[in-house]
Amino acid sequence: MKHLKTIFGVLALLAAFSCTKNQSEGNGLVTFDVTNNQNVVDMTRSNVSDYTALPSARDFSITILDASSAQVWTGKISEWDAATVLPAGNYTVKASYGSLEEEGFDKPYFTGTQTFAVKGGETVAVSIPVALGNTIIKISCSDYFNRYYSDYTFKLTRDGAEIATFKKGETKAAFIDGYKIKIEGVLTGELKTYTFEQEYTGLNEATAYTINLDAPNVGGSTITITFNNDVETVELGDYELND
């Protein structure tokens, strides 16, 4: 009996040692969440929520990479099982919502990355900071512009592909990849229809730009476009009302 007690004591000691070793070198648990920095740069210090509805944390997709950048898991945050064990070690998680290639109204693209470490026998809560990864474009027309042109349509295009169309009175903003964008306008005046186009490049992400249009003269032969604090005069032609 004495020998049996000794054996059981040794086994208990070995089990305790094994448990301690597994906790320090074995598996751990992780929970994920996102913190949304929705601030955008513009003249009025606005937020993304001023232009579109914000996604919830469960709408984000995440990809977990191990220390060698091998993919461990990918899917929606809502699909991650908090009971899933990960081997102890260092990891990176990338979170995203939307896509830079998906452009138009209500198409925000959020992205962010966070590193974290898993320790054996522990649960770590990982919060991933995300921010807007595309550019916001809004079009605003002066009261005189609206009175002079009975109708107008503006299109945002790139390499011939249409991204968003702003009809008269449209107040929504478009989310785009800001590396290059062209605005094409069709303006219906009292006696004539005018067209114009302007191209812009190198627009910043997480930034809201407003294209302001005005008609500075009665004849309607020119318009002014104020963009990013630069004012441009666009010639529409030499057609005047008294021609």
Coordinates of N, CA and C in Angstrom, one line a residue:
M1 N 0.8 -1.2 0.0 CA 0.0 0.0 0.0 C 0.9 1.2 0.0
K2 N 1.9 1.2 0.8 CA 2.8 2.3 0.9 C 3.5 2.6 -0.5
H3 N 3.8 1.5 -1.2 CA 4.4 1.7 -2.5 C 3.4 2.3 -3.5
L4 N 2.1 1.9 -3.4 CA 1.1 2.5 -4.3 C 0.9 4.0 -4.0
K5 N 1.0 4.4 -2.8 CA 0.9 5.8 -2.4 C 2.0 6.6 -3.0
T6 N 3.2 6.0 -3.0 CA 4.4 6.6 -3.6 C 4.2 6.8 -5.1
I7 N 3.7 5.7 -5.7 CA 3.5 5.7 -7.2 C 2.5 6.8 -7.6
F8 N 1.4 6.8 -6.8 CA 0.4 7.8 -7.1 C 0.9 9.3 -6.9
G9 N 1.7 9.4 -5.9 CA 2.3 10.7 -5.6 C 3.2 11.2 -6.8
V10 N 4.0 10.3 -7.3 CA 4.9 10.6 -8.4 C 4.1 10.9 -9.6
L11 N 3.0 10.1 -9.9 CA 2.2 10.4 -11.1 C 1.5 11.8 -11.0
A12 N 1.1 12.1 -9.8 CA 0.4 13.4 -9.6 C 1.4 14.6 -9.8
L13 N 2.7 14.4 -9.3 CA 3.7 15.4 -9.5 C 4.0 15.5 -11.0
L14 N 4.1 14.4 -11.7 CA 4.4 14.4 -13.2 C 3.2 15.1 -13.9
A15 N 2.0 14.9 -13.5 CA 0.8 15.5 -14.1 C 0.8 17.0 -13.9
A16 N 1.2 17.4 -12.7 CA 1.3 18.9 -12.4 C 2.3 19.5 -13.2
F17 N 3.5 18.8 -13.4 CA 4.6 19.4 -14.2 C 4.2 19.5 -15.6
S18 N 3.5 18.4 -16.1 CA 3.0 18.4 -17.5 C 2.1 19.6 -17.8
C19 N 1.2 19.8 -16.8 CA 0.2 20.9 -17.0 C 0.8 22.2 -17.0
T20 N 1.8 22.4 -16.1 CA 2.5 23.7 -16.1 C 3.3 23.9 -17.4
K21 N 3.9 22.9 -17.9 CA 4.6 23.0 -19.2 C 3.7 23.3 -20.3
N22 N 2.5 22.6 -20.4 CA 1.6 22.9 -21.4 C 1.1 24.3 -21.4
Q23 N 0.9 24.9 -20.2 CA 0.4 26.2 -20.0 C 1.4 27.2 -20.5
S24 N 2.7 26.9 -20.4 CA 3.7 27.9 -20.8 C 4.1 27.7 -22.2
E25 N 4.0 26.5 -22.7 CA 4.4 26.2 -24.1 C 3.3 25.7 -25.0
G26 N 2.1 25.5 -24.5 CA 1.1 24.8 -25.3 C 0.2 25.8 -26.0
N27 N -1.1 25.6 -25.7 CA -2.2 26.4 -26.5 C -2.8 27.4 -25.7
G28 N -3.4 28.4 -26.4 CA -4.1 29.5 -25.7 C -5.3 29.8 -26.5
L29 N -6.2 30.7 -26.0 CA -7.4 31.2 -26.6 C -7.3 32.7 -27.0
V30 N -8.1 33.1 -28.0 CA -8.1 34.5 -28.4 C -9.5 34.9 -28.7
T31 N -9.9 36.1 -28.3 CA -11.1 36.8 -28.8 C -10.8 38.0 -29.6
F32 N -11.6 38.4 -30.6 CA -11.3 39.5 -31.4 C -12.4 40.5 -31.4
D33 N -12.0 41.8 -31.6 CA -12.9 42.9 -31.8 C -12.2 44.0 -32.6
V34 N -13.0 44.9 -33.1 CA -12.4 46.0 -33.9 C -12.7 47.4 -33.2
T35 N -11.7 48.3 -33.3 CA -12.0 49.7 -32.8 C -11.9 50.5 -34.1
N36 N -13.0 51.2 -34.4 CA -13.2 51.9 -35.6 C -12.8 53.4 -35.5
N37 N -11.7 53.8 -36.1 CA -11.4 55.2 -36.2 C -12.0 55.8 -37.4
Q38 N -13.2 56.4 -37.2 CA -14.0 56.9 -38.4 C -13.7 58.3 -38.8
N39 N -12.7 58.9 -38.2 CA -12.4 60.3 -38.6 C -11.8 60.4 -40.0
V40 N -12.2 61.4 -40.7 CA -11.7 61.7 -42.0 C -11.2 63.1 -42.1
V41 N -10.2 63.3 -42.9 CA -9.7 64.7 -43.1 C -10.5 65.4 -44.1
D42 N -11.0 66.6 -43.6 CA -11.6 67.5 -44.6 C -11.7 68.9 -43.8
M43 N -12.3 69.8 -44.5 CA -12.4 71.2 -43.9 C -13.3 71.2 -42.6
T44 N -14.2 70.3 -42.4 CA -15.1 70.3 -41.3 C -14.9 69.3 -40.3
R45 N -13.8 68.5 -40.4 CA -13.5 67.5 -39.4 C -14.7 66.5 -39.3
S46 N -15.1 65.9 -40.4 CA -16.3 65.1 -40.3 C -15.9 63.6 -40.0
N47 N -16.9 62.8 -39.9 CA -16.7 61.3 -39.7 C -17.3 60.6 -40.9
V48 N -16.8 59.3 -41.0 CA -17.4 58.5 -42.1 C -18.9 58.3 -41.9
S49 N -19.4 58.3 -40.7 CA -20.8 58.2 -40.5 C -21.6 59.3 -41.0
D50 N -20.9 60.5 -41.4 CA -21.6 61.6 -42.0 C -22.0 61.3 -43.5
Y51 N -21.3 60.2 -44.0 CA -21.5 59.9 -45.4 C -22.1 58.6 -45.7
T52 N -22.1 57.7 -44.7 CA -22.7 56.3 -44.9 C -22.9 55.7 -43.6
A53 N -23.6 54.6 -43.6 CA -23.8 53.8 -42.3 C -22.5 53.0 -42.1
L54 N -22.2 52.9 -40.8 CA -20.9 52.2 -40.4 C -21.2 50.7 -40.2
P55 N -20.3 49.8 -40.6 CA -20.4 48.4 -40.3 C -20.3 48.1 -38.9
S56 N -20.8 47.0 -38.4 CA -20.6 46.5 -37.1 C -19.4 45.7 -37.0
A57 N -18.9 45.4 -35.9 CA -17.6 44.6 -35.7 C -17.8 43.2 -36.4
R58 N -19.0 42.6 -36.3 CA -19.2 41.3 -36.8 C -19.2 41.2 -38.3
D59 N -19.3 42.4 -39.0 CA -19.3 42.5 -40.4 C -17.9 42.4 -41.0
F60 N -16.9 42.5 -40.1 CA -15.5 42.5 -40.6 C -15.0 41.1 -40.9
S61 N -14.1 41.0 -41.9 CA -13.4 39.7 -42.1 C -12.0 39.8 -41.5
I62 N -11.5 38.7 -41.0 CA -10.2 38.7 -40.4 C -9.4 37.6 -41.0
T63 N -8.1 37.8 -41.1 CA -7.1 36.8 -41.5 C -6.0 36.7 -40.4
I64 N -5.8 35.5 -39.9 CA -4.8 35.3 -38.8 C -3.6 34.7 -39.5
L65 N -2.4 35.3 -39.3 CA -1.1 34.8 -39.8 C -0.2 34.4 -38.6
D66 N 0.5 33.4 -38.8 CA 1.5 33.0 -37.7 C 2.8 33.8 -37.9
A67 N 3.8 33.5 -37.1 CA 5.1 34.3 -37.1 C 5.8 34.1 -38.5
S68 N 5.5 33.0 -39.2 CA 6.1 32.8 -40.5 C 5.3 33.3 -41.7
S69 N 4.2 34.1 -41.3 CA 3.2 34.7 -42.3 C 2.4 33.6 -43.0
A70 N 2.3 32.4 -42.4 CA 1.4 31.4 -42.9 C 0.0 31.6 -42.4
Q71 N -1.0 31.5 -43.3 CA -2.4 31.7 -42.9 C -2.9 30.6 -41.9
V72 N -3.4 31.1 -40.8 CA -3.9 30.1 -39.8 C -5.4 30.0 -39.9
W73 N -6.1 31.1 -40.2 CA -7.5 31.1 -40.2 C -8.0 32.4 -41.0
T74 N -9.1 32.3 -41.7 CA -9.7 33.5 -42.3 C -11.2 33.3 -42.3
G75 N -11.9 34.4 -42.2 CA -13.4 34.4 -42.2 C -13.9 35.6 -41.5
K76 N -15.2 35.7 -41.3 CA -15.9 36.8 -40.5 C -15.5 36.7 -39.1
I77 N -15.4 37.8 -38.4 CA -15.3 37.8 -36.9 C -16.4 37.0 -36.3
S78 N -17.6 37.2 -36.8 CA -18.7 36.5 -36.3 C -18.6 35.0 -36.4
E79 N -17.8 34.5 -37.3 CA -17.6 33.1 -37.4 C -16.5 32.5 -36.6
W80 N -15.7 33.4 -36.0 CA -14.6 32.9 -35.1 C -15.1 32.3 -33.9
D81 N -14.7 31.0 -33.6 CA -15.1 30.3 -32.3 C -14.0 30.6 -31.3
A82 N -14.5 31.3 -30.2 CA -13.5 31.7 -29.2 C -13.0 30.5 -28.4
A83 N -13.5 29.3 -28.7 CA -13.0 28.1 -28.0 C -11.9 27.5 -28.9
T84 N -11.6 28.1 -30.0 CA -10.5 27.5 -30.9 C -9.2 27.8 -30.2
V85 N -8.4 26.7 -30.1 CA -7.0 26.9 -29.4 C -6.0 27.2 -30.5
L86 N -5.0 28.1 -30.1 CA -3.9 28.4 -31.0 C -2.6 28.0 -30.3
P87 N -1.6 27.5 -30.9 CA -0.4 27.2 -30.3 C 0.3 28.5 -29.8
A88 N 0.9 28.4 -28.7 CA 1.6 29.6 -28.1 C 2.6 30.2 -29.2
G89 N 2.6 31.5 -29.3 CA 3.5 32.1 -30.2 C 3.0 33.5 -30.6
N90 N 3.7 34.1 -31.6 CA 3.3 35.5 -32.1 C 2.5 35.4 -33.4
Y91 N 1.5 36.3 -33.5 CA 0.6 36.3 -34.6 C 0.3 37.7 -35.1
T92 N -0.2 37.8 -36.3 CA -0.7 39.0 -36.9 C -2.1 38.8 -37.3
V93 N -3.0 39.7 -37.1 CA -4.4 39.6 -37.6 C -4.7 40.8 -38.4
K94 N -5.3 40.6 -39.6 CA -5.7 41.7 -40.5 C -7.2 41.7 -40.6
A95 N -7.8 42.9 -40.4 CA -9.2 43.0 -40.5 C -9.6 43.9 -41.7
S96 N -10.7 43.6 -42.3 CA -11.1 44.5 -43.4 C -12.6 44.4 -43.6
Y97 N -13.2 45.5 -44.1 CA -14.6 45.5 -44.5 C -14.7 46.2 -45.9
G98 N -15.4 45.6 -46.8 CA -15.4 46.2 -48.1 C -14.1 45.9 -48.9
S99 N -14.0 46.6 -50.0 CA -12.8 46.4 -50.8 C -12.4 47.7 -51.5
L100 N -11.1 47.9 -51.8 CA -10.7 49.1 -52.5 C -11.2 49.1 -53.9
E101 N -11.4 47.9 -54.4 CA -11.9 47.8 -55.8 C -13.4 48.0 -56.0
E102 N -14.1 47.9 -54.8 CA -15.6 48.2 -54.9 C -15.8 49.7 -54.6
E103 N -16.3 50.4 -55.6 CA -16.4 51.9 -55.5 C -17.8 52.3 -55.7
G104 N -18.2 53.5 -55.2 CA -19.5 54.0 -55.4 C -20.1 54.5 -54.1
F105 N -21.4 54.8 -54.2 CA -22.1 55.3 -53.0 C -22.2 54.1 -52.0
D106 N -22.0 54.5 -50.7 CA -22.1 53.5 -49.6 C -21.1 52.4 -49.8
K107 N -19.9 52.6 -50.2 CA -18.9 51.6 -50.4 C -17.7 51.9 -49.6
P108 N -17.8 52.1 -48.3 CA -16.6 52.4 -47.5 C -15.7 51.1 -47.4
Y109 N -14.4 51.3 -47.4 CA -13.4 50.3 -47.2 C -12.6 50.5 -46.0
F110 N -12.8 49.7 -45.0 CA -12.0 49.8 -43.7 C -11.0 48.7 -43.7
T111 N -9.8 49.0 -43.1 CA -8.8 48.0 -43.0 C -7.9 48.3 -41.8
G112 N -7.3 47.3 -41.2 CA -6.4 47.5 -40.1 C -5.6 46.2 -39.8
T113 N -4.5 46.3 -39.0 CA -3.7 45.2 -38.7 C -3.3 45.3 -37.2
Q114 N -3.2 44.2 -36.5 CA -2.7 44.1 -35.2 C -1.9 42.9 -34.9
T115 N -0.8 43.0 -34.2 CA 0.0 41.8 -33.7 C -0.4 41.5 -32.3
F116 N -0.3 40.2 -32.0 CA -0.6 39.7 -30.7 C 0.2 38.4 -30.4
A117 N 0.3 38.1 -29.1 CA 1.0 36.9 -28.7 C 0.0 36.0 -27.9
V118 N 0.1 34.7 -28.2 CA -0.7 33.7 -27.5 C 0.2 33.0 -26.5
K119 N -0.3 32.9 -25.2 CA 0.5 32.2 -24.2 C -0.3 31.0 -23.8
G120 N 0.4 29.9 -23.5 CA -0.3 28.6 -23.1 C -1.2 28.8 -21.9
G121 N -2.4 28.3 -22.0 CA -3.3 28.3 -20.9 C -4.0 29.7 -20.6
E122 N -3.8 30.6 -21.5 CA -4.3 32.0 -21.3 C -5.3 32.4 -22.4
T123 N -6.1 33.3 -22.1 CA -7.0 33.9 -23.2 C -6.6 35.4 -23.4
V124 N -6.4 35.7 -24.6 CA -6.0 37.1 -24.9 C -7.1 37.8 -25.7
A125 N -7.4 39.0 -25.4 CA -8.4 39.8 -26.1 C -7.7 40.7 -27.1
V126 N -7.9 40.6 -28.3 CA -7.2 41.4 -29.4 C -8.2 42.4 -30.0
S127 N -7.8 43.6 -29.9 CA -8.6 44.7 -30.5 C -7.9 45.2 -31.7
I128 N -8.5 45.2 -32.9 CA -7.9 45.6 -34.1 C -8.3 47.0 -34.5
P129 N -7.4 47.9 -34.6 CA -7.7 49.3 -35.0 C -7.9 49.4 -36.5
V130 N -9.0 49.8 -37.0 CA -9.3 49.9 -38.4 C -9.6 51.4 -38.8
A131 N -9.3 51.8 -40.0 CA -9.6 53.1 -40.5 C -10.0 53.1 -41.9
L132 N -10.6 54.2 -42.4 CA -11.0 54.2 -43.8 C -9.8 54.1 -44.8
G133 N -9.9 53.1 -45.7 CA -8.8 52.9 -46.7 C -9.1 53.5 -48.0
N134 N -10.3 54.1 -48.3 CA -10.5 54.7 -49.6 C -10.8 56.2 -49.4
T135 N -11.2 56.9 -50.5 CA -11.4 58.3 -50.5 C -12.8 58.7 -50.7
I136 N -13.3 59.8 -50.1 CA -14.7 60.2 -50.2 C -14.7 61.4 -51.2
I137 N -15.7 61.4 -52.1 CA -15.9 62.5 -53.1 C -17.3 62.9 -53.0
K138 N -17.6 64.2 -52.8 CA -18.9 64.8 -52.7 C -18.9 66.0 -53.7
I139 N -20.1 66.2 -54.3 CA -20.2 67.3 -55.3 C -21.3 68.3 -54.7
S140 N -20.9 69.6 -54.7 CA -21.8 70.6 -54.2 C -21.9 71.7 -55.3
C141 N -23.1 72.2 -55.5 CA -23.3 73.3 -56.5 C -23.9 74.5 -55.8
S142 N -23.4 75.7 -56.2 CA -23.9 76.9 -55.6 C -25.4 77.1 -56.0
D143 N -26.0 78.0 -55.3 CA -27.4 78.4 -55.6 C -27.6 78.9 -57.0
Y144 N -26.6 79.8 -57.4 CA -26.7 80.3 -58.7 C -26.5 79.3 -59.8
F145 N -25.6 78.3 -59.6 CA -25.4 77.2 -60.5 C -26.7 76.4 -60.7
N146 N -27.4 76.2 -59.6 CA -28.6 75.4 -59.6 C -29.7 76.2 -60.3
R147 N -29.7 77.5 -60.2 CA -30.8 78.3 -60.8 C -30.5 78.4 -62.3
Y148 N -29.2 78.6 -62.7 CA -28.9 78.8 -64.1 C -29.1 77.5 -64.9
Y149 N -28.6 76.4 -64.4 CA -28.7 75.1 -65.1 C -29.9 74.4 -64.7
S150 N -30.8 74.2 -65.6 CA -32.1 73.5 -65.3 C -31.9 72.1 -64.9
D151 N -30.8 71.5 -65.5 CA -30.5 70.1 -65.2 C -29.0 69.9 -65.4
Y152 N -28.5 68.9 -64.7 CA -27.1 68.5 -64.9 C -26.9 67.1 -64.3
T153 N -25.8 66.5 -64.8 CA -25.4 65.2 -64.4 C -23.9 65.2 -64.3
F154 N -23.4 64.7 -63.2 CA -21.9 64.5 -63.1 C -21.6 63.0 -62.9
K155 N -20.6 62.6 -63.6 CA -20.2 61.2 -63.4 C -18.7 61.1 -63.0
L156 N -18.4 60.2 -62.1 CA -17.0 59.9 -61.7 C -16.6 58.7 -62.5
T157 N -15.6 58.8 -63.3 CA -15.1 57.7 -64.2 C -13.6 57.5 -64.1
R158 N -13.2 56.4 -64.5 CA -11.7 56.1 -64.6 C -11.5 55.1 -65.8
D159 N -10.7 55.6 -66.7 CA -10.4 54.8 -67.9 C -11.6 54.3 -68.6
G160 N -12.6 55.2 -68.6 CA -13.8 54.9 -69.4 C -14.9 54.1 -68.6
A161 N -14.6 53.7 -67.4 CA -15.5 52.9 -66.6 C -16.2 53.9 -65.6
E162 N -17.6 53.8 -65.5 CA -18.3 54.7 -64.6 C -18.3 54.1 -63.2
I163 N -18.1 55.1 -62.3 CA -18.0 54.7 -60.9 C -19.2 55.2 -60.1
A164 N -19.6 56.4 -60.3 CA -20.8 57.0 -59.6 C -21.4 58.1 -60.5
T165 N -22.7 58.2 -60.4 CA -23.4 59.3 -61.1 C -24.1 60.2 -60.1
F166 N -23.9 61.5 -60.2 CA -24.5 62.5 -59.4 C -25.5 63.3 -60.2
K167 N -26.8 63.0 -60.0 CA -27.8 63.8 -60.7 C -28.1 65.1 -59.9
K168 N -28.8 66.0 -60.5 CA -29.1 67.3 -59.8 C -29.8 67.0 -58.5
G169 N -29.3 67.6 -57.4 CA -29.9 67.5 -56.1 C -29.3 66.3 -55.3
E170 N -28.4 65.5 -55.9 CA -27.8 64.4 -55.2 C -26.9 64.9 -54.0
T171 N -27.1 64.4 -52.9 CA -26.3 64.9 -51.7 C -25.4 63.8 -51.1
K172 N -25.5 62.6 -51.7 CA -24.6 61.5 -51.2 C -23.2 61.6 -51.7
A173 N -22.3 60.9 -51.0 CA -20.9 61.0 -51.4 C -20.5 59.6 -51.9
A174 N -19.5 59.6 -52.8 CA -19.0 58.3 -53.4 C -17.6 58.0 -52.7
F175 N -17.4 56.7 -52.5 CA -16.2 56.2 -52.0 C -15.4 55.6 -53.1
I176 N -14.1 56.0 -53.3 CA -13.4 55.7 -54.5 C -11.9 55.3 -54.1
D177 N -11.2 54.7 -55.0 CA -9.8 54.6 -55.0 C -9.2 55.9 -55.5
G178 N -8.5 56.7 -54.7 CA -8.2 58.0 -55.0 C -6.9 58.2 -55.9
Y179 N -6.4 57.1 -56.4 CA -5.1 57.3 -57.2 C -5.4 58.1 -58.5
K180 N -6.6 57.9 -59.1 CA -7.0 58.7 -60.3 C -8.5 58.7 -60.4
I181 N -9.1 59.9 -60.7 CA -10.5 60.0 -60.9 C -10.8 61.1 -61.9
K182 N -11.8 60.9 -62.7 CA -12.2 62.0 -63.7 C -13.7 62.3 -63.4
I183 N -14.0 63.6 -63.4 CA -15.4 64.1 -63.3 C -15.8 64.5 -64.7
E184 N -16.9 64.0 -65.2 CA -17.5 64.4 -66.4 C -18.9 65.0 -66.2
G185 N -19.1 66.2 -66.7 CA -20.3 66.9 -66.5 C -21.1 67.2 -67.8
V186 N -22.4 67.1 -67.7 CA -23.3 67.5 -68.7 C -24.3 68.5 -68.1
L187 N -24.3 69.8 -68.6 CA -25.0 70.8 -68.0 C -26.1 71.3 -69.0
T188 N -27.3 71.4 -68.6 CA -28.4 71.9 -69.5 C -28.7 73.4 -69.1
G189 N -28.3 74.3 -70.0 CA -28.5 75.7 -69.8 C -29.8 76.2 -70.4
E190 N -30.1 77.5 -70.5 CA -31.3 78.0 -71.1 C -31.4 77.7 -72.5
L191 N -30.3 77.7 -73.3 CA -30.4 77.6 -74.7 C -29.4 76.5 -75.2
K192 N -28.6 75.9 -74.4 CA -27.6 75.0 -74.9 C -27.2 74.0 -73.8
T193 N -26.8 72.8 -74.2 CA -26.2 71.8 -73.3 C -24.7 71.8 -73.4
Y194 N -24.0 71.9 -72.3 CA -22.6 72.0 -72.2 C -22.0 70.7 -71.6
T195 N -20.8 70.4 -72.0 CA -20.1 69.3 -71.4 C -18.7 69.7 -71.0
F196 N -18.1 69.0 -70.0 CA -16.8 69.3 -69.5 C -16.2 68.1 -68.8
E197 N -14.9 68.0 -68.6 CA -14.3 66.9 -67.8 C -13.0 67.5 -67.2
Q198 N -12.8 67.0 -66.0 CA -11.6 67.3 -65.3 C -11.0 66.0 -64.6
E199 N -9.7 65.9 -64.6 CA -9.1 64.7 -63.9 C -8.3 65.1 -62.7
Y200 N -8.3 64.2 -61.7 CA -7.5 64.5 -60.5 C -6.8 63.2 -60.1
T201 N -5.6 63.3 -59.6 CA -4.8 62.2 -59.2 C -4.2 62.3 -57.8
G202 N -3.8 61.2 -57.3 CA -3.1 61.2 -56.0 C -3.9 61.7 -54.8
L203 N -5.2 61.4 -54.8 CA -6.0 61.8 -53.6 C -5.8 60.9 -52.5
N204 N -5.8 61.5 -51.3 CA -5.5 60.7 -50.1 C -6.6 59.8 -49.6
E205 N -6.2 58.7 -49.0 CA -7.2 57.9 -48.3 C -7.6 58.5 -47.0
A206 N -8.8 58.1 -46.5 CA -9.3 58.6 -45.2 C -9.5 60.1 -45.3
T207 N -9.8 60.6 -46.5 CA -10.0 62.0 -46.7 C -11.3 62.3 -47.5
A208 N -12.0 63.3 -47.1 CA -13.2 63.7 -47.8 C -13.0 64.9 -48.7
Y209 N -13.2 64.8 -50.0 CA -13.0 66.0 -50.9 C -14.4 66.4 -51.4
T210 N -14.6 67.7 -51.4 CA -15.8 68.3 -52.0 C -15.5 69.0 -53.3
I211 N -16.2 68.7 -54.4 CA -16.0 69.4 -55.6 C -17.1 70.5 -55.7
N212 N -16.8 71.7 -55.5 CA -17.7 72.8 -55.5 C -17.8 73.5 -56.9
L213 N -19.0 73.6 -57.4 CA -19.2 74.2 -58.8 C -20.0 75.4 -58.7
D214 N -19.6 76.5 -59.5 CA -20.3 77.7 -59.5 C -20.3 78.2 -60.9
A215 N -21.3 79.1 -61.2 CA -21.4 79.7 -62.6 C -21.2 81.2 -62.4
P216 N -20.0 81.7 -62.6 CA -19.7 83.1 -62.3 C -20.2 84.1 -63.3
N217 N -20.7 83.7 -64.4 CA -21.2 84.7 -65.4 C -22.5 84.4 -65.9
V218 N -23.2 85.4 -66.4 CA -24.6 85.2 -66.9 C -24.6 84.4 -68.2
G219 N -23.6 84.5 -69.0 CA -23.6 83.9 -70.3 C -23.5 82.4 -70.2
G220 N -23.0 81.9 -69.1 CA -22.8 80.4 -69.0 C -21.7 79.9 -69.8
S221 N -20.7 80.7 -70.2 CA -19.6 80.2 -71.0 C -18.5 79.6 -70.2
T222 N -18.5 79.8 -68.9 CA -17.5 79.3 -68.0 C -18.2 78.8 -66.7
I223 N -17.5 77.9 -66.0 CA -17.9 77.5 -64.6 C -16.6 77.5 -63.8
T224 N -16.7 77.6 -62.5 CA -15.5 77.5 -61.7 C -15.7 76.2 -60.9
I225 N -14.6 75.5 -60.7 CA -14.5 74.3 -59.9 C -13.5 74.5 -58.8
T226 N -14.0 74.5 -57.5 CA -13.1 74.6 -56.4 C -12.9 73.2 -55.8
F227 N -11.6 72.8 -55.8 CA -11.3 71.4 -55.4 C -10.0 71.5 -54.6
N228 N -10.1 71.0 -53.3 CA -8.9 70.9 -52.5 C -8.2 72.3 -52.4
N229 N -9.1 73.3 -52.2 CA -8.7 74.7 -52.1 C -8.1 75.4 -53.4
D230 N -8.1 74.6 -54.5 CA -7.7 75.2 -55.7 C -8.9 75.5 -56.6
V231 N -8.9 76.7 -57.2 CA -10.0 77.2 -58.0 C -9.6 77.2 -59.4
E232 N -10.4 76.4 -60.3 CA -10.1 76.3 -61.7 C -11.3 76.9 -62.5
T233 N -11.0 77.6 -63.5 CA -12.0 78.1 -64.4 C -12.1 77.2 -65.7
V234 N -13.2 76.7 -65.9 CA -13.4 75.7 -67.0 C -14.2 76.4 -68.1
E235 N -13.6 76.5 -69.3 CA -14.3 77.1 -70.5 C -15.3 76.2 -71.1
L236 N -16.5 76.6 -71.2 CA -17.6 75.7 -71.8 C -17.8 76.1 -73.3
G237 N -17.2 77.1 -73.8 CA -17.4 77.5 -75.1 C -17.7 79.0 -75.2
D238 N -17.8 79.6 -76.4 CA -18.0 81.0 -76.5 C -19.5 81.3 -76.8
Y239 N -20.4 80.4 -76.6 CA -21.8 80.6 -76.9 C -22.4 81.5 -75.8
E240 N -23.0 82.7 -76.1 CA -23.6 83.6 -75.2 C -25.1 83.7 -75.4
L241 N -25.8 84.2 -74.4 CA -27.2 84.2 -74.5 C -27.7 85.1 -75.6
N242 N -26.9 86.2 -76.0 CA -27.3 87.1 -77.0 C -26.8 86.7 -78.4
D243 N -26.3 85.5 -78.6 CA -25.8 85.0 -79.9 C -27.0 84.6 -80.7

